[in-house]
Amino acid sequence: MAQPLVKKDDDRDDEAEYSPFMGIEKGAVLQEARVFNDPQLDARRCSQVITKLLYLLNQGESFTKVEATEVFFAVTKLFQSKDTGLRRMVYLIIKELSPCADEVIIVTSSLMKDMNSKTDMYRANAIRVLCRITDGTLLTQIERYLKQAIVDKNPVVASAALVSGIHLLQTNPEIVKRWSNEVQEAVQSRAALVQFHALALLHQIRQNDRLAVSKLVTSLTRGTVRSPLAQCLLIRYTSQVIRESASTQTGERPFYDFLESCLRHKAEMVIFEAARAITELSGVTSRELTPAITVLQLFLSSSKPVLRFAAVRTLNKVAMSHPLAVTNCNIDMESLISDQNRSIATLAITTLLKTGNESSVDRLMKQITNFMSDIADEFKIVVVEAIRSLCLKYPLKYRSLMNFLSNILREEGGFEYKKAIVDSIVILIRDIPDAKESGLLHLCEFIEDCEFTYLSTQILHFLGIEGPKTSDPSKYIRYIYNRVHLENATVRASAASTLAKFGAMVDSLKPRVFVLLRRILYDSDDEVRDRATLYLSMLGADEGAVETDKDVKDFLFGLLEVPLEPSEEPFNINSVPREVKSQPIAEKKAPGKKPAGLGVVPSGPTSTTDSYERLLSSIPEFASFGKLFKSSAPVELTEAETEYEVNVVKHVFDGHIVFQYNCTNTIPEQLLENVIVVVDASEADDFSQVATKPLRSLPYDSPGQTFVAFEKPESVAVGKFSNMLRFIVKEVDPSTGETDDDGVEDEYQLEDFEVVAADYVKKVGVSNFKNAWESMDPDNEHVDEYGLGQRESLTEAVNAVINLLGLQPCEGTESIPSNSRSHTCLLSGVFIGNVQVVARAQFGLDSSKEVAMKLAVRSDDATVSSAIHDIVGSG
């Protein structure tokens, strides 16, 4: 199988790693597989080729039915070899090829021969492979051999049969359930793995019968299960029975006594499993917890890191519900703060913070200070969240905890770490009134040297809400105004807004705020200047301002929701709805629920498709067309810098298509009225025009839209459309702006455009391409090969195919390594009718720069797979 990555050499400065399989391709490996047919078999060479085939299969490379079947038949010839290592590789490749190769059943005779071989290794592996490829009919024929194998004296053979039974239970449960007597006998085996696998299979056979599971657990807890692995399984099944049992406490006691007795087992894994099971019991009392806590406390001082980690992680969970039960372990956990394993140290710290009392807070803070510099950011975030919870638990200790947070805030760290600290300070400010002023000052000092724009803007926003409510708001003005000179445009704009909030809420600061906002009027960024101008006007810096204080505060702190809809009425600011939403204070944190800080991300902007859909649904002629499937990118119908600039957007519905013509008049001396586009669809037989919405008026440099709708079949329809822009032109006096009453009809020829099959495909990515591919029915797969002609590079060819198909590249496969001569691009999308499509395009570039492509497409509908290929064929 694939070997782990190894270093190229011992030079520690060279961190480059490589794989022995780097650069291998399926075609070359299939050629190498011909070595299986040699009269004189080279076992070592054959093993290497099988290893490469297994690597390709495990990397997600797909083999066609023909390829898999050819390799399979070639591999079967290797049964002639007596080499033990090669035989094991043969078993592995047969198991991997069985789902995709035809006629795998022909190898059963060889496998059945091996299953009765005198070589135990052959028997065990043959059983595994045979059960993998068998069907119900053959299984009844070999059932007798499998039953014998379950009670075989060789533990390897018995385990192979039991594990095969676990897999077969999913496909042939009735047959496997007949093996209960043999499996019951295997549970008494002296071999550890056999007992483990037998118990697992027996439980799965009975898992749907609660009474049978309870009897199984009762019988085994009274007997002797020798295998530590099987004992761990039994403990888990016992815990399951306790959880599901509806009996009284008296009925549960024997099971609890069994768990407690396992705490005295000689195997550490059993002791830990029992302790963990006891701590996870619902309604467990402090008395019942004590023996489990005692055992875990002993593990804390173990020399094995895995035991220390397991113990401290379990105690960390117990501390959430029973903190007093864990306090006896605090001394042992304090010694783990300096543990070399940072995961153990972090868990120890967070557990101590949950179980510590008010008097121990200062001592813990001193220990944590030295500890924080040695751990990674993800561990630091866990510690910060634990400190936040501790501060909310002991509010009187806010000074030392707030100082600790401010100190680590000034240290080096990534965005998520700094965000966690800022969120914690914000929560403390909101929940502990006495911490407000010191917390705000810590945040002000942080933004003096903050490298993260998001955090700076969020802190400025928070300052604008809480700062004016403090006893001395003026001390924050300096920190805010410094941002105007020292930060980027986004932070400067946020600082201007925060200054305006201080001016709106604190009358004594209003003159000073006016001075600062007037200076911002000379900022280099137009957004910053516009904000300053707006706030000066709203705050009454101009003598003519008539807004009340309530209007100002509503505007600055409210949320404007203005629907963008076409209207013939002039815009009126008084018609804009205002909704003031109060800032929610932090709620008391429930167990397991993260408090909301500055990290609440506002909902993203509305997508272009949604905007188009709202626009079209507001037009009565198109309201009945249903849900919009896709809107194309604008297609230019005029050249740049002509008298009239027009582009078209194609809106595709299930049974209609709407052309939105975006028009711009670039002549100042003209006003266009009754603007329409006359569409000639003589080369688009499947389309019939059903509606037109003209544009009443098109002034100079003011874009407008006119629409034409066509009915089409619900299947894919393509065609070419010719366009003529018609309108009435009226002269405009540039000096006065007056328009002549009389107009002249005129027309302007536009470019043609086409509706192509790619217009019916929407780009939609998938998070896991392999799962999406395998979930599709292989019978709906369509594979074909194409010649793409000469190209400068593979990148050019890949981009051309992506643009032609209209599908979304997945998993970064649109990026191609330089000088690559082959590449596989993974694509996905949705075809009209909401049919999901996935495609795998394999490209190859030869020495003459000719590009060949093999395209495999799968979807929920075979006709859709063919339609995607039609796009390539017509393109």
mmCIF file of C-alpha atoms in Angstrom, residues 218-525:
data_model
loop_
_atom_site.group_PDB
_atom_site.id
_atom_site.type_symbol
_atom_site.label_atom_id
_atom_site.label_comp_id
_atom_site.label_asym_id
_atom_site.label_seq_id
_atom_site.Cartn_x
_atom_site.Cartn_y
_atom_site.Cartn_z
ATOM 1 C CA THR A 218 -26.303 -9.777 32.338
ATOM 2 C CA SER A 219 -24.736 -13.121 31.398
ATOM 3 C CA LEU A 220 -21.359 -11.647 30.454
ATOM 4 C CA THR A 221 -21.039 -9.365 33.493
ATOM 5 C CA ARG A 222 -21.399 -12.461 35.701
ATOM 6 C CA GLY A 223 -18.875 -14.436 33.683
ATOM 7 C CA THR A 224 -15.262 -13.781 32.808
ATOM 8 C CA VAL A 225 -14.430 -11.780 29.708
ATOM 9 C CA ARG A 226 -10.670 -12.145 29.382
ATOM 10 C CA SER A 227 -9.964 -9.788 26.475
ATOM 11 C CA PRO A 228 -9.443 -6.144 27.548
ATOM 12 C CA LEU A 229 -10.882 -5.000 24.204
ATOM 13 C CA ALA A 230 -13.978 -7.137 24.697
ATOM 14 C CA GLN A 231 -14.257 -5.868 28.280
ATOM 15 C CA CYS A 232 -14.291 -2.267 26.973
ATOM 16 C CA LEU A 233 -17.064 -3.217 24.539
ATOM 17 C CA LEU A 234 -19.024 -4.847 27.354
ATOM 18 C CA ILE A 235 -18.709 -1.696 29.461
ATOM 19 C CA ARG A 236 -20.153 0.366 26.598
ATOM 20 C CA TYR A 237 -23.038 -2.060 26.098
ATOM 21 C CA THR A 238 -23.688 -1.996 29.847
ATOM 22 C CA SER A 239 -23.853 1.809 29.811
ATOM 23 C CA GLN A 240 -26.288 1.618 26.909
ATOM 24 C CA VAL A 241 -28.545 -0.800 28.818
ATOM 25 C CA ILE A 242 -28.469 1.472 31.886
ATOM 26 C CA ARG A 243 -29.461 4.498 29.775
ATOM 27 C CA GLU A 244 -32.287 2.669 28.031
ATOM 28 C CA SER A 245 -33.541 0.838 31.085
ATOM 29 C CA ALA A 246 -36.787 2.086 32.558
ATOM 30 C CA SER A 247 -36.417 0.041 35.751
ATOM 31 C CA THR A 248 -35.866 1.373 39.260
ATOM 32 C CA GLN A 249 -32.518 2.191 40.818
ATOM 33 C CA THR A 250 -32.499 -1.252 42.456
ATOM 34 C CA GLY A 251 -32.622 -2.895 39.041
ATOM 35 C CA GLU A 252 -29.692 -0.845 37.825
ATOM 36 C CA ARG A 253 -27.400 -1.541 40.797
ATOM 37 C CA PRO A 254 -25.914 -4.835 39.503
ATOM 38 C CA PHE A 255 -24.822 -3.081 36.354
ATOM 39 C CA TYR A 256 -23.326 -0.209 38.320
ATOM 40 C CA ASP A 257 -21.533 -2.699 40.569
ATOM 41 C CA PHE A 258 -20.046 -4.274 37.446
ATOM 42 C CA LEU A 259 -18.768 -0.875 36.256
ATOM 43 C CA GLU A 260 -17.282 -0.228 39.678
ATOM 44 C CA SER A 261 -15.599 -3.653 39.721
ATOM 45 C CA CYS A 262 -13.987 -2.852 36.352
ATOM 46 C CA LEU A 263 -12.153 0.016 38.075
ATOM 47 C CA ARG A 264 -10.001 -2.681 39.686
ATOM 48 C CA HIS A 265 -9.151 -4.428 36.397
ATOM 49 C CA LYS A 266 -5.474 -4.962 35.573
ATOM 50 C CA ALA A 267 -5.772 -3.393 32.084
ATOM 51 C CA GLU A 268 -5.570 0.406 32.014
ATOM 52 C CA MET A 269 -7.912 0.722 29.015
ATOM 53 C CA VAL A 270 -10.640 -1.146 30.915
ATOM 54 C CA ILE A 271 -10.149 0.983 34.035
ATOM 55 C CA PHE A 272 -10.447 4.197 32.031
ATOM 56 C CA GLU A 273 -13.458 2.959 30.029
ATOM 57 C CA ALA A 274 -15.264 2.088 33.258
ATOM 58 C CA ALA A 275 -14.402 5.425 34.855
ATOM 59 C CA ARG A 276 -15.614 7.328 31.810
ATOM 60 C CA ALA A 277 -18.829 5.289 31.696
ATOM 61 C CA ILE A 278 -19.580 6.074 35.345
ATOM 62 C CA THR A 279 -18.989 9.811 34.861
ATOM 63 C CA GLU A 280 -21.358 9.854 31.875
ATOM 64 C CA LEU A 281 -24.263 8.131 33.672
ATOM 65 C CA SER A 282 -27.347 10.304 33.939
ATOM 66 C CA GLY A 283 -28.319 11.177 37.483
ATOM 67 C CA VAL A 284 -25.020 9.943 38.884
ATOM 68 C CA THR A 285 -24.481 10.979 42.510
ATOM 69 C CA SER A 286 -21.316 12.328 44.130
ATOM 70 C CA ARG A 287 -20.920 9.056 46.070
ATOM 71 C CA GLU A 288 -21.067 7.029 42.853
ATOM 72 C CA LEU A 289 -18.593 9.394 41.169
ATOM 73 C CA THR A 290 -15.986 9.139 43.921
ATOM 74 C CA PRO A 291 -14.319 5.813 42.911
ATOM 75 C CA ALA A 292 -14.162 6.909 39.247
ATOM 76 C CA ILE A 293 -12.658 10.286 40.178
ATOM 77 C CA THR A 294 -10.087 8.535 42.401
ATOM 78 C CA VAL A 295 -8.955 6.306 39.533
ATOM 79 C CA LEU A 296 -8.724 9.247 37.141
ATOM 80 C CA GLN A 297 -6.697 11.145 39.747
ATOM 81 C CA LEU A 298 -4.163 8.306 39.779
ATOM 82 C CA PHE A 299 -3.954 8.471 35.984
ATOM 83 C CA LEU A 300 -3.030 12.175 36.223
ATOM 84 C CA SER A 301 0.357 11.195 37.616
ATOM 85 C CA SER A 302 0.928 8.376 35.094
ATOM 86 C CA SER A 303 4.121 8.330 33.048
ATOM 87 C CA LYS A 304 2.074 7.680 29.871
ATOM 88 C CA PRO A 305 0.901 10.869 28.113
ATOM 89 C CA VAL A 306 -2.151 9.124 26.650
ATOM 90 C CA LEU A 307 -3.412 8.225 30.126
ATOM 91 C CA ARG A 308 -2.805 11.725 31.465
ATOM 92 C CA PHE A 309 -4.636 13.206 28.475
ATOM 93 C CA ALA A 310 -7.582 10.795 28.783
ATOM 94 C CA ALA A 311 -7.931 11.438 32.504
ATOM 95 C CA VAL A 312 -7.744 15.227 32.342
ATOM 96 C CA ARG A 313 -10.167 15.380 29.393
ATOM 97 C CA THR A 314 -12.721 13.256 31.271
ATOM 98 C CA LEU A 315 -12.309 15.372 34.419
ATOM 99 C CA ASN A 316 -12.773 18.486 32.281
ATOM 100 C CA LYS A 317 -16.198 17.194 31.182
ATOM 101 C CA VAL A 318 -17.139 16.188 34.750
ATOM 102 C CA ALA A 319 -16.222 19.684 35.985
ATOM 103 C CA MET A 320 -19.028 21.156 33.890
ATOM 104 C CA SER A 321 -21.728 19.337 35.871
ATOM 105 C CA HIS A 322 -20.008 18.320 39.126
ATOM 106 C CA PRO A 323 -17.222 20.847 39.819
ATOM 107 C CA LEU A 324 -17.044 20.016 43.554
ATOM 108 C CA ALA A 325 -16.352 16.344 42.800
ATOM 109 C CA VAL A 326 -13.211 17.323 40.857
ATOM 110 C CA THR A 327 -11.711 19.748 43.401
ATOM 111 C CA ASN A 328 -9.740 16.962 45.090
ATOM 112 C CA CYS A 329 -7.749 16.580 41.861
ATOM 113 C CA ASN A 330 -6.739 20.263 41.648
ATOM 114 C CA ILE A 331 -3.284 19.769 43.187
ATOM 115 C CA ASP A 332 -2.476 17.003 40.684
ATOM 116 C CA MET A 333 -3.791 19.089 37.786
ATOM 117 C CA GLU A 334 -1.710 22.110 38.795
ATOM 118 C CA SER A 335 1.390 19.991 38.238
ATOM 119 C CA LEU A 336 0.163 19.290 34.690
ATOM 120 C CA ILE A 337 0.267 22.977 33.738
ATOM 121 C CA SER A 338 3.954 22.502 32.927
ATOM 122 C CA ASP A 339 3.362 19.217 31.070
ATOM 123 C CA GLN A 340 5.312 18.902 27.813
ATOM 124 C CA ASN A 341 2.121 17.931 25.986
ATOM 125 C CA ARG A 342 0.353 21.238 25.397
ATOM 126 C CA SER A 343 -3.046 19.557 24.935
ATOM 127 C CA ILE A 344 -2.789 18.092 28.448
ATOM 128 C CA ALA A 345 -1.658 21.422 29.886
ATOM 129 C CA THR A 346 -4.524 23.303 28.232
ATOM 130 C CA LEU A 347 -7.131 20.859 29.521
ATOM 131 C CA ALA A 348 -5.609 21.059 33.008
ATOM 132 C CA ILE A 349 -5.792 24.863 32.962
ATOM 133 C CA THR A 350 -9.389 24.994 31.765
ATOM 134 C CA THR A 351 -10.451 22.356 34.311
ATOM 135 C CA LEU A 352 -8.803 24.307 37.124
ATOM 136 C CA LEU A 353 -10.573 27.460 35.976
ATOM 137 C CA LYS A 354 -13.914 25.626 36.171
ATOM 138 C CA THR A 355 -13.291 24.079 39.597
ATOM 139 C CA GLY A 356 -11.215 26.809 41.266
ATOM 140 C CA ASN A 357 -12.671 29.013 44.002
ATOM 141 C CA GLU A 358 -12.473 32.767 44.346
ATOM 142 C CA SER A 359 -9.401 32.645 46.541
ATOM 143 C CA SER A 360 -7.384 30.638 44.009
ATOM 144 C CA VAL A 361 -8.006 32.951 41.033
ATOM 145 C CA ASP A 362 -4.930 35.144 41.528
ATOM 146 C CA ARG A 363 -2.613 32.131 41.907
ATOM 147 C CA LEU A 364 -4.028 30.567 38.744
ATOM 148 C CA MET A 365 -3.541 33.772 36.791
ATOM 149 C CA LYS A 366 0.171 33.836 37.663
ATOM 150 C CA GLN A 367 0.594 30.249 36.498
ATOM 151 C CA ILE A 368 -1.330 30.822 33.279
ATOM 152 C CA THR A 369 0.709 33.919 32.370
ATOM 153 C CA ASN A 370 3.882 31.870 31.900
ATOM 154 C CA PHE A 371 1.944 29.075 30.228
ATOM 155 C CA MET A 372 0.268 31.154 27.497
ATOM 156 C CA SER A 373 3.429 31.953 25.562
ATOM 157 C CA ASP A 374 4.170 28.248 24.976
ATOM 158 C CA ILE A 375 0.927 27.107 23.351
ATOM 159 C CA ALA A 376 -0.701 27.512 19.932
ATOM 160 C CA ASP A 377 -3.577 29.901 19.229
ATOM 161 C CA GLU A 378 -6.266 27.191 19.209
ATOM 162 C CA PHE A 379 -5.331 26.256 22.795
ATOM 163 C CA LYS A 380 -5.164 29.910 23.814
ATOM 164 C CA ILE A 381 -8.743 30.425 22.610
ATOM 165 C CA VAL A 382 -9.930 27.587 24.880
ATOM 166 C CA VAL A 383 -8.163 29.204 27.854
ATOM 167 C CA VAL A 384 -9.635 32.640 27.069
ATOM 168 C CA GLU A 385 -13.177 31.216 26.958
ATOM 169 C CA ALA A 386 -12.582 29.479 30.309
ATOM 170 C CA ILE A 387 -11.332 32.742 31.846
ATOM 171 C CA ARG A 388 -14.433 34.547 30.573
ATOM 172 C CA SER A 389 -16.669 31.963 32.271
ATOM 173 C CA LEU A 390 -14.664 32.254 35.498
ATOM 174 C CA CYS A 391 -15.017 36.048 35.505
ATOM 175 C CA LEU A 392 -18.786 35.807 35.076
ATOM 176 C CA LYS A 393 -18.815 33.283 37.947
ATOM 177 C CA TYR A 394 -16.774 35.563 40.268
ATOM 178 C CA PRO A 395 -17.556 39.176 39.188
ATOM 179 C CA LEU A 396 -15.522 40.679 42.047
ATOM 180 C CA LYS A 397 -12.350 39.320 40.448
ATOM 181 C CA TYR A 398 -12.910 41.215 37.204
ATOM 182 C CA ARG A 399 -9.873 43.487 37.699
ATOM 183 C CA SER A 400 -7.234 40.750 37.706
ATOM 184 C CA LEU A 401 -8.984 38.825 34.929
ATOM 185 C CA MET A 402 -9.508 41.952 32.810
ATOM 186 C CA ASN A 403 -5.853 42.909 33.239
ATOM 187 C CA PHE A 404 -4.831 39.417 32.157
ATOM 188 C CA LEU A 405 -6.979 39.639 29.032
ATOM 189 C CA SER A 406 -5.603 43.085 28.165
ATOM 190 C CA ASN A 407 -2.008 41.867 28.575
ATOM 191 C CA ILE A 408 -2.429 38.891 26.242
ATOM 192 C CA LEU A 409 -4.325 41.137 23.821
ATOM 193 C CA ARG A 410 -1.115 43.114 23.263
ATOM 194 C CA GLU A 411 0.921 39.967 22.538
ATOM 195 C CA GLU A 412 1.374 38.352 19.139
ATOM 196 C CA GLY A 413 -1.499 36.221 17.862
ATOM 197 C CA GLY A 414 -3.772 35.418 14.950
ATOM 198 C CA PHE A 415 -7.163 36.858 14.111
ATOM 199 C CA GLU A 416 -9.326 34.168 15.771
ATOM 200 C CA TYR A 417 -7.310 34.427 19.003
ATOM 201 C CA LYS A 418 -7.553 38.224 19.151
ATOM 202 C CA LYS A 419 -11.242 38.079 18.269
ATOM 203 C CA ALA A 420 -11.893 35.643 21.146
ATOM 204 C CA ILE A 421 -10.186 38.040 23.593
ATOM 205 C CA VAL A 422 -12.098 41.077 22.293
ATOM 206 C CA ASP A 423 -15.384 39.160 22.473
ATOM 207 C CA SER A 424 -14.611 38.188 26.068
ATOM 208 C CA ILE A 425 -13.893 41.786 27.077
ATOM 209 C CA VAL A 426 -17.115 42.925 25.411
ATOM 210 C CA ILE A 427 -19.141 40.285 27.304
ATOM 211 C CA LEU A 428 -17.562 41.326 30.611
ATOM 212 C CA ILE A 429 -18.316 44.995 29.923
ATOM 213 C CA ARG A 430 -21.964 44.206 29.206
ATOM 214 C CA ASP A 431 -22.466 41.832 32.153
ATOM 215 C CA ILE A 432 -20.331 43.528 34.818
ATOM 216 C CA PRO A 433 -21.112 47.293 35.029
ATOM 217 C CA ASP A 434 -18.010 48.041 37.146
ATOM 218 C CA ALA A 435 -15.788 46.668 34.387
ATOM 219 C CA LYS A 436 -17.098 49.019 31.691
ATOM 220 C CA GLU A 437 -14.616 51.916 31.892
ATOM 221 C CA SER A 438 -11.473 49.847 32.368
ATOM 222 C CA GLY A 439 -12.601 47.458 29.610
ATOM 223 C CA LEU A 440 -13.261 50.292 27.143
ATOM 224 C CA LEU A 441 -9.824 51.748 27.831
ATOM 225 C CA HIS A 442 -8.211 48.365 27.182
ATOM 226 C CA LEU A 443 -10.036 48.188 23.842
ATOM 227 C CA CYS A 444 -8.946 51.739 22.978
ATOM 228 C CA GLU A 445 -5.323 50.850 23.650
ATOM 229 C CA PHE A 446 -5.663 47.745 21.518
ATOM 230 C CA ILE A 447 -6.923 49.582 18.407
ATOM 231 C CA GLU A 448 -3.892 51.874 18.616
ATOM 232 C CA ASP A 449 -1.868 48.969 17.257
ATOM 233 C CA CYS A 450 -4.458 46.587 15.770
ATOM 234 C CA GLU A 451 -3.630 44.965 12.436
ATOM 235 C CA PHE A 452 -7.112 43.544 11.823
ATOM 236 C CA THR A 453 -9.569 45.877 10.107
ATOM 237 C CA TYR A 454 -12.597 43.830 11.180
ATOM 238 C CA LEU A 455 -11.714 44.037 14.883
ATOM 239 C CA SER A 456 -10.960 47.764 14.660
ATOM 240 C CA THR A 457 -14.335 48.563 13.079
ATOM 241 C CA GLN A 458 -16.220 46.352 15.549
ATOM 242 C CA ILE A 459 -14.499 47.960 18.540
ATOM 243 C CA LEU A 460 -15.201 51.458 17.176
ATOM 244 C CA HIS A 461 -18.855 50.514 16.725
ATOM 245 C CA PHE A 462 -18.991 49.220 20.315
ATOM 246 C CA LEU A 463 -17.276 52.405 21.572
ATOM 247 C CA GLY A 464 -19.939 54.467 19.832
ATOM 248 C CA ILE A 465 -22.649 52.619 21.781
ATOM 249 C CA GLU A 466 -21.062 52.345 25.235
ATOM 250 C CA GLY A 467 -18.600 55.273 25.298
ATOM 251 C CA PRO A 468 -21.154 58.126 25.518
ATOM 252 C CA LYS A 469 -22.784 56.427 28.548
ATOM 253 C CA THR A 470 -19.605 56.585 30.681
ATOM 254 C CA SER A 471 -18.790 59.255 33.286
ATOM 255 C CA ASP A 472 -16.164 60.940 31.086
ATOM 256 C CA PRO A 473 -16.832 60.282 27.380
ATOM 257 C CA SER A 474 -14.270 62.878 26.249
ATOM 258 C CA LYS A 475 -11.292 60.640 27.093
ATOM 259 C CA TYR A 476 -12.198 58.270 24.246
ATOM 260 C CA ILE A 477 -12.291 60.967 21.543
ATOM 261 C CA ARG A 478 -8.484 61.006 21.144
ATOM 262 C CA TYR A 479 -8.294 57.275 20.489
ATOM 263 C CA ILE A 480 -11.111 57.453 17.940
ATOM 264 C CA TYR A 481 -9.738 60.459 16.033
ATOM 265 C CA ASN A 482 -6.265 58.872 15.848
ATOM 266 C CA ARG A 483 -7.795 56.200 13.651
ATOM 267 C CA VAL A 484 -8.725 58.860 11.080
ATOM 268 C CA HIS A 485 -5.039 59.631 10.486
ATOM 269 C CA LEU A 486 -3.431 56.242 10.923
ATOM 270 C CA GLU A 487 -5.745 53.623 9.427
ATOM 271 C CA ASN A 488 -7.183 52.481 6.104
ATOM 272 C CA ALA A 489 -10.359 53.896 4.567
ATOM 273 C CA THR A 490 -12.687 51.284 6.138
ATOM 274 C CA VAL A 491 -11.514 52.058 9.673
ATOM 275 C CA ARG A 492 -11.519 55.827 8.968
ATOM 276 C CA ALA A 493 -15.148 55.647 7.876
ATOM 277 C CA SER A 494 -16.054 53.701 11.021
ATOM 278 C CA ALA A 495 -14.215 56.268 13.171
ATOM 279 C CA ALA A 496 -16.218 59.089 11.576
ATOM 280 C CA SER A 497 -19.460 57.277 12.430
ATOM 281 C CA THR A 498 -18.321 56.722 16.025
ATOM 282 C CA LEU A 499 -17.440 60.418 16.447
ATOM 283 C CA ALA A 500 -20.907 61.329 15.187
ATOM 284 C CA LYS A 501 -22.497 59.043 17.784
ATOM 285 C CA PHE A 502 -20.596 60.838 20.562
ATOM 286 C CA GLY A 503 -21.797 64.179 19.169
ATOM 287 C CA ALA A 504 -25.396 62.968 18.965
ATOM 288 C CA MET A 505 -25.517 61.590 22.516
ATOM 289 C CA VAL A 506 -23.286 64.054 24.440
ATOM 290 C CA ASP A 507 -24.232 67.709 23.840
ATOM 291 C CA SER A 508 -21.118 69.052 25.575
ATOM 292 C CA LEU A 509 -18.905 67.256 23.060
ATOM 293 C CA LYS A 510 -20.825 68.403 19.976
ATOM 294 C CA PRO A 511 -18.615 71.485 19.177
ATOM 295 C CA ARG A 512 -15.434 69.395 19.426
ATOM 296 C CA VAL A 513 -16.958 66.700 17.240
ATOM 297 C CA PHE A 514 -17.889 69.344 14.626
ATOM 298 C CA VAL A 515 -14.253 70.491 14.453
ATOM 299 C CA LEU A 516 -13.016 66.930 13.961
ATOM 300 C CA LEU A 517 -15.670 66.056 11.365
ATOM 301 C CA ARG A 518 -14.839 69.206 9.361
ATOM 302 C CA ARG A 519 -11.207 68.065 9.218
ATOM 303 C CA ILE A 520 -12.381 64.682 7.910
ATOM 304 C CA LEU A 521 -14.046 66.506 4.980
ATOM 305 C CA TYR A 522 -10.588 66.635 3.364
ATOM 306 C CA ASP A 523 -10.020 62.861 3.557
ATOM 307 C CA SER A 524 -8.735 61.152 0.391
ATOM 308 C CA ASP A 525 -11.542 58.551 0.382
#
